[in-house]
PDB file of C-alpha atoms in Angstrom:
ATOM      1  CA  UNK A  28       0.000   0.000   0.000  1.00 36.00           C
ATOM      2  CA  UNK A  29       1.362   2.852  -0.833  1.00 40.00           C
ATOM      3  CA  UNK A  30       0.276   6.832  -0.639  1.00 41.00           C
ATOM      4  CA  UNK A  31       0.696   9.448  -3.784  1.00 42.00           C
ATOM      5  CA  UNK A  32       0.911  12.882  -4.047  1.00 45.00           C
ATOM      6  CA  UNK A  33       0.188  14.415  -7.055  1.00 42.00           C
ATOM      7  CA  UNK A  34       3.613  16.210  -7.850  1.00 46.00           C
ATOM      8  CA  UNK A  35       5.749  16.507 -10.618  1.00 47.00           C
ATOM      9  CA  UNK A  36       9.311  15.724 -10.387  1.00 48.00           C
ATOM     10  CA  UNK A  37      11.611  18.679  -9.662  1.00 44.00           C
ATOM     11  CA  UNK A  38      15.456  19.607 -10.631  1.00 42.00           C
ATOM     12  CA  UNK A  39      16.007  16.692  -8.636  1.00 42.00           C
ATOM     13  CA  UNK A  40      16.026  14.712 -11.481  1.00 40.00           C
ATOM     14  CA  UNK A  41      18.505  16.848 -13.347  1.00 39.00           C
ATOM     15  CA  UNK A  42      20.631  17.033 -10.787  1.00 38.00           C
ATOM     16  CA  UNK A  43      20.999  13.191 -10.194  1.00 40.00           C
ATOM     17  CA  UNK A  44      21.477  13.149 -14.367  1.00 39.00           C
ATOM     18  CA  UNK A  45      24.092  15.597 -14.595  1.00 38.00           C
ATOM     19  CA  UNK A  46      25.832  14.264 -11.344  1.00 41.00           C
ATOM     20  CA  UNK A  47      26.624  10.638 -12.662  1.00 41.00           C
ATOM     21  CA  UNK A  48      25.994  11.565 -16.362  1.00 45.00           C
ATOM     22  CA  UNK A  49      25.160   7.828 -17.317  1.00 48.00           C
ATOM     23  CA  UNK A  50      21.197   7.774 -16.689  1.00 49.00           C
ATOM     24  CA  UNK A  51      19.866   9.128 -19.719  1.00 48.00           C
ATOM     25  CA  UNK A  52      16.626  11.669 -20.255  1.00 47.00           C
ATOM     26  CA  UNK A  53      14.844   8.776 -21.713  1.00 48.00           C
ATOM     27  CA  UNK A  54      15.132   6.497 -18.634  1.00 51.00           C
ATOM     28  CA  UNK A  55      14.091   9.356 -15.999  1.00 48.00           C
ATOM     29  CA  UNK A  56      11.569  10.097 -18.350  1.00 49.00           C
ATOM     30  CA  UNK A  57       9.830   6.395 -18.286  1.00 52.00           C
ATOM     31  CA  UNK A  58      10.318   6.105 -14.347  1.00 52.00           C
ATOM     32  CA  UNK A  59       8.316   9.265 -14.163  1.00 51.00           C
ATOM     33  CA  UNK A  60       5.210   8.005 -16.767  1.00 53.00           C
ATOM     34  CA  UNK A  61       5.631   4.769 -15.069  1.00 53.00           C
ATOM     35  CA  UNK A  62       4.194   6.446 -11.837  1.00 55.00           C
ATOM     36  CA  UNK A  63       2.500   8.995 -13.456  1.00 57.00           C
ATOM     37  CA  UNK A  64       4.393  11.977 -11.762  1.00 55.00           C
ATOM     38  CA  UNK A  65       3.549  10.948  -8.308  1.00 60.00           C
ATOM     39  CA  UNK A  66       5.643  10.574  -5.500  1.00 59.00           C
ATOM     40  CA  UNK A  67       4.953   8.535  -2.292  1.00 59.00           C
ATOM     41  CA  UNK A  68       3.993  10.500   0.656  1.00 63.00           C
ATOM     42  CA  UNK A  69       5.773   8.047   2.617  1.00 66.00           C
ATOM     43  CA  UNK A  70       9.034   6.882   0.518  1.00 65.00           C
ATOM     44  CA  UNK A  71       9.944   3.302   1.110  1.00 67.00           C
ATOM     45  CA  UNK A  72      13.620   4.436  -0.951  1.00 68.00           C
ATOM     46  CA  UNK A  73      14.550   6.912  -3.546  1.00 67.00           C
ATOM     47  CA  UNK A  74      14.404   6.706  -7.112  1.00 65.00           C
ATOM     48  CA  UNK A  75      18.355   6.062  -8.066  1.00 57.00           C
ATOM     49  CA  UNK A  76      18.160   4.977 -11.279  1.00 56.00           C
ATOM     50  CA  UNK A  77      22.109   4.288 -10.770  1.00 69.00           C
ATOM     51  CA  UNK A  78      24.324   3.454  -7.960  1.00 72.00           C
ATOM     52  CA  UNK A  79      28.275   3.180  -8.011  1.00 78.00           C
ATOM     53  CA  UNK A  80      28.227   1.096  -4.736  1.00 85.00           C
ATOM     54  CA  UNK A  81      26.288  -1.050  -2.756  1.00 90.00           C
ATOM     55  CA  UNK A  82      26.215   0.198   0.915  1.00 93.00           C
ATOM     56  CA  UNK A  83      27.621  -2.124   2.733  1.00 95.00           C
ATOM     57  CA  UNK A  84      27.900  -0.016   5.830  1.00 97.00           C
ATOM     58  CA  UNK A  85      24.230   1.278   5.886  1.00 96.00           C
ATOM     59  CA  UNK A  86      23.334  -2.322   5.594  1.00 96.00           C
ATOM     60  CA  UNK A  87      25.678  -3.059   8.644  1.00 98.00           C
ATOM     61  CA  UNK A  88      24.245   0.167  10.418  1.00 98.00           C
ATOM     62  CA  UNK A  89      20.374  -0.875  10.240  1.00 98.00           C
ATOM     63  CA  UNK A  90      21.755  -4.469  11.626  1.00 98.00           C
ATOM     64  CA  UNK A  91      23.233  -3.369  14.614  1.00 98.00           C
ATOM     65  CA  UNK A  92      20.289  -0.908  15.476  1.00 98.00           C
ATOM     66  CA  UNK A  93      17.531  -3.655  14.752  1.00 98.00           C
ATOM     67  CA  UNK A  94      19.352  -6.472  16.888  1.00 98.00           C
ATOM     68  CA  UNK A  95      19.933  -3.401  19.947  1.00 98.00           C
ATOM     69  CA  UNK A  96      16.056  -2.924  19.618  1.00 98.00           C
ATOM     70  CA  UNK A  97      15.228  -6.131  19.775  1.00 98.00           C
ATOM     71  CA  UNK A  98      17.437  -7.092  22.461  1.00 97.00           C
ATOM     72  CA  UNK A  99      15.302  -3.886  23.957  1.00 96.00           C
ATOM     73  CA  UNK A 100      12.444  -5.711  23.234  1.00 96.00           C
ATOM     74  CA  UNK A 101      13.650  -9.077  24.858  1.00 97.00           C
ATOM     75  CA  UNK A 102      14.272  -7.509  28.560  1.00 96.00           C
ATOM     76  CA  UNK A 103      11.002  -6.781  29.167  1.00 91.00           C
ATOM     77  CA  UNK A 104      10.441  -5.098  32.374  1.00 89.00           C
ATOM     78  CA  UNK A 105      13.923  -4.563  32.595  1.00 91.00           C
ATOM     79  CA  UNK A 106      14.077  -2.449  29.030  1.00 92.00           C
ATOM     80  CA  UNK A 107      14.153   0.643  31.737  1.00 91.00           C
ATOM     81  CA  UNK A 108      17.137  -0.490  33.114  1.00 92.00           C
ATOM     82  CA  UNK A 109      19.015  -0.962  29.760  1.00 94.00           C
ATOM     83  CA  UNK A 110      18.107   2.405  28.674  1.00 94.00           C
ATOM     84  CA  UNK A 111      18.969   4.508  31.621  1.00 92.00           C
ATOM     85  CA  UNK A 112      21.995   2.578  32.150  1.00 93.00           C
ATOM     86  CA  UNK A 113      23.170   2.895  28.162  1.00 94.00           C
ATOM     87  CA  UNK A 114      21.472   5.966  27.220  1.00 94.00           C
ATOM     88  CA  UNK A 115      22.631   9.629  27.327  1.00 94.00           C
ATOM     89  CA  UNK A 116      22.046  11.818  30.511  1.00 92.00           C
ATOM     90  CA  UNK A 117      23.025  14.974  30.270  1.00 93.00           C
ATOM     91  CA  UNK A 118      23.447  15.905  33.729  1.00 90.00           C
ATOM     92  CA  UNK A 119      26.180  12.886  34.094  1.00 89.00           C
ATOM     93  CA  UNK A 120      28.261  14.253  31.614  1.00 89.00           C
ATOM     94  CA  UNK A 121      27.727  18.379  32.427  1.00 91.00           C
ATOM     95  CA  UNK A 122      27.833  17.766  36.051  1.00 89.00           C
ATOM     96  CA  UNK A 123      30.142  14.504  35.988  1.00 82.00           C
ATOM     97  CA  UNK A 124      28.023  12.444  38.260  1.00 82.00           C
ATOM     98  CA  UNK A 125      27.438   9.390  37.818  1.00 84.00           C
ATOM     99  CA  UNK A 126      24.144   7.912  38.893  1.00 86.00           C
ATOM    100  CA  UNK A 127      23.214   4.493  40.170  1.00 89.00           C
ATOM    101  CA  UNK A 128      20.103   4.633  41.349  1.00 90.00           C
ATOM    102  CA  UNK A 129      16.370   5.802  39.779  1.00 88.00           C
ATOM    103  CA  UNK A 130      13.691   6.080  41.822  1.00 88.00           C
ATOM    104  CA  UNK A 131      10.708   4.598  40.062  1.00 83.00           C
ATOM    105  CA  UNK A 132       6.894   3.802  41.265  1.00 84.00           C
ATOM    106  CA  UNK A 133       8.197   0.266  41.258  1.00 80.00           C
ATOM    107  CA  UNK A 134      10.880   0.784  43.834  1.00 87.00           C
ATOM    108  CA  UNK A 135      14.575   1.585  43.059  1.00 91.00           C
ATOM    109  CA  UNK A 136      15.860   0.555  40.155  1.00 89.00           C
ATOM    110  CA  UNK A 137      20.174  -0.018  39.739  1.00 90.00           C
ATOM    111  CA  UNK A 138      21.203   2.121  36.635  1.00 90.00           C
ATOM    112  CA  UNK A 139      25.497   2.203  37.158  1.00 89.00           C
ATOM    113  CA  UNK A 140      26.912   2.972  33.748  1.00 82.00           C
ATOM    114  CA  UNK A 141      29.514  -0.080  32.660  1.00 79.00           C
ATOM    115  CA  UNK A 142      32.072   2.449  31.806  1.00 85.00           C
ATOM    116  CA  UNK A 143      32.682   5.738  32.172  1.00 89.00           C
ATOM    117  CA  UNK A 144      29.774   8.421  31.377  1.00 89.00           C
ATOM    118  CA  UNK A 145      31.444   9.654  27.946  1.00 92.00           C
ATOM    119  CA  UNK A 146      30.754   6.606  26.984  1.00 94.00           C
ATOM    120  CA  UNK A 147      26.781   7.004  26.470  1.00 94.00           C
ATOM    121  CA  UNK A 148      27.456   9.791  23.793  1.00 96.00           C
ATOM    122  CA  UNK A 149      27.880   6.647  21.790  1.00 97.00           C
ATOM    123  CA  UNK A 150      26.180   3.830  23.086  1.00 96.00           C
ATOM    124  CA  UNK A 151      22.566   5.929  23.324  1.00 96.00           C
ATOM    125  CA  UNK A 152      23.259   6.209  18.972  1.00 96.00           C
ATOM    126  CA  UNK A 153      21.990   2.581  19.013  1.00 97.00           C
ATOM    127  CA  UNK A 154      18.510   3.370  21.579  1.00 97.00           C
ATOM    128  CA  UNK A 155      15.405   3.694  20.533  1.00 96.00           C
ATOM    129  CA  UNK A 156      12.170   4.324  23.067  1.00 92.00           C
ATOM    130  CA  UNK A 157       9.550   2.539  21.087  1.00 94.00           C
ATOM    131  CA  UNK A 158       8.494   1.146  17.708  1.00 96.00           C
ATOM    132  CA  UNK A 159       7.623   4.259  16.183  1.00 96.00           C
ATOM    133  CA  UNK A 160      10.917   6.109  17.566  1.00 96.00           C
ATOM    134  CA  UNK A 161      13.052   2.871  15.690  1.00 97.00           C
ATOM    135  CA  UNK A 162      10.607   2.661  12.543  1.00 96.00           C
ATOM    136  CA  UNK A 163      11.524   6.563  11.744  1.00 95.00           C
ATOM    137  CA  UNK A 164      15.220   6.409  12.523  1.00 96.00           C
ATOM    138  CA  UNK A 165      15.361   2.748  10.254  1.00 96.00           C
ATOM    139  CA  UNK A 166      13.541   4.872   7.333  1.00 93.00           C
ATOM    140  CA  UNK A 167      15.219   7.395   7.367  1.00 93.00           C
ATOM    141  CA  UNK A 168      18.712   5.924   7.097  1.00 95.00           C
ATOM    142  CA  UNK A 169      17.192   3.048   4.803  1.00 91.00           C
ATOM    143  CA  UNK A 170      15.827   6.034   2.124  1.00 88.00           C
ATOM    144  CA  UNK A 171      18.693   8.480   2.944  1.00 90.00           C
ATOM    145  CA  UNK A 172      22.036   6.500   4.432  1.00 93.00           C
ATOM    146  CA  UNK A 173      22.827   4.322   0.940  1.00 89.00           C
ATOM    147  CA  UNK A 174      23.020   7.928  -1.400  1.00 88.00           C
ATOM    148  CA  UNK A 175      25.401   8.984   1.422  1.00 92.00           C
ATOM    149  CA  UNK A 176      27.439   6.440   1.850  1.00 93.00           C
ATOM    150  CA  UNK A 177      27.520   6.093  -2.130  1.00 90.00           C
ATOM    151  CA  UNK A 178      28.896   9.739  -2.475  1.00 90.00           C
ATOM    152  CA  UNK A 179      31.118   9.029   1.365  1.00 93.00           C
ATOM    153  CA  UNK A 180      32.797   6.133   0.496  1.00 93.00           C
ATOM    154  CA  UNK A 181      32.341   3.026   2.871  1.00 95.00           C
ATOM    155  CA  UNK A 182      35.209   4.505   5.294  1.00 96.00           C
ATOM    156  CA  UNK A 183      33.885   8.266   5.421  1.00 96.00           C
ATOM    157  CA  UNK A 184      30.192   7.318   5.793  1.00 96.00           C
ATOM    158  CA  UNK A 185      30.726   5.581   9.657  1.00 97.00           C
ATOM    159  CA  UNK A 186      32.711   8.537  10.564  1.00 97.00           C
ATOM    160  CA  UNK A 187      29.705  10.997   9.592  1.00 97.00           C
ATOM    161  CA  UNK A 188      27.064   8.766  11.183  1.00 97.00           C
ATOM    162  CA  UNK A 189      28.988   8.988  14.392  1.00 97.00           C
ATOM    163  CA  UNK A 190      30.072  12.666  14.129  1.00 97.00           C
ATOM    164  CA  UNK A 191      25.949  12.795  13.434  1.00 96.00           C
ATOM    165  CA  UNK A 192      25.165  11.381  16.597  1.00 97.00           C
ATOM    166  CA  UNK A 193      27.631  12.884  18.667  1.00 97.00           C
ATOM    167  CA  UNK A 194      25.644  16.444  17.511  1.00 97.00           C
ATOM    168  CA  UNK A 195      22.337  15.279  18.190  1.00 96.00           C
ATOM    169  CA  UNK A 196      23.814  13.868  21.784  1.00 96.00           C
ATOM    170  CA  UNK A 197      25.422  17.663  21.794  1.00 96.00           C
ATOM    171  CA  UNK A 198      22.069  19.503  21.162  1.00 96.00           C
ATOM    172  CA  UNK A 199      20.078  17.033  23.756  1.00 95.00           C
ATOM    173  CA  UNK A 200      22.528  18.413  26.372  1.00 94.00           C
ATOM    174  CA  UNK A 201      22.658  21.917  25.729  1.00 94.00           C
ATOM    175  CA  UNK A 202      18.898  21.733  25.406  1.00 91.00           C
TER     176      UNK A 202
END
């Protein structure tokens, strides 16, 4: 099932043409009849008519962050645990104390980091708080993380994903 807009495509399609110069006018031409000039609300991937890699990495990426969520999944009651004790506090690392204990409704639960605090800037890159939260993130780098790591190289691309979640762990603790 998919959703369609009714749009026609935009320099987009030049761009990708004149960028790798082998996907002739006549091929983005019939993609675009095929669906009619319509573009999925949602997109499920892009239309690359050509790729000079295959991404090994993003592939390797999505991996890792399914098998974390579903070892998320797998702890059940103790998923709260896990993700106070691997994700990123802020006040830890501005403040540099460590907590070990969370006060919950349920009594006191034991949250010690395994390693130093610095440590969640890159452990909480693999958490995710719910299906919705992981089903986003997954798109997202499904649709978007293969045209970057075709343009980054397979040895660049890990280094921006990181540097990537090192801001967003930035802007979570200066907000």
């Amino acid at each position: 099932f998919t959703v369609y807009c009714n749009s026609r495509p935009g320099p987009y399609w030049s761009f990708r043409e004149r960028r790798f110069g082998s996907a002739s006018y006549k091929e983005i031409s019939e993609y675009s009849e095929l669906n009619q000039g319509r573009r999925p609300i949602i997109p499920f991937s892009d239309p690359d008519l050509i790729k000079r890699r295959r991404p090994y990495v993003n592939y390797l990426l999505i991996g890792l962050n399914a098998l974390v969520f579903l070892y998320e999944l797998l702890l059940g009651p103790d998923q709260i645990r896990f993700l106070y004790t691997f994700g990123l506090i802020p006040l830890e690392l501005t403040q540099g104390n460590n907590f070990t204990r969370l006060n919950t409704s349920e009594g006191i639960i034991d949250i010690a980091t395994a390693g130093p605090s610095w440590l969640t800037l890159f452990t909480s890159m693999f958490l995710h708080s719910g299906l919705m939260h992981f089903g986003g993130n997954m798109l997202f780098l499904w649709v978007f993380g293969d045209n970057n790591e075709d343009v980054l190289g397979h040895y660049v691309y890990p280094i921006f994903y990181v540097l990537g979640g090192l801001s967003a762990a930035g802007l979570q603790i200066a907000f």
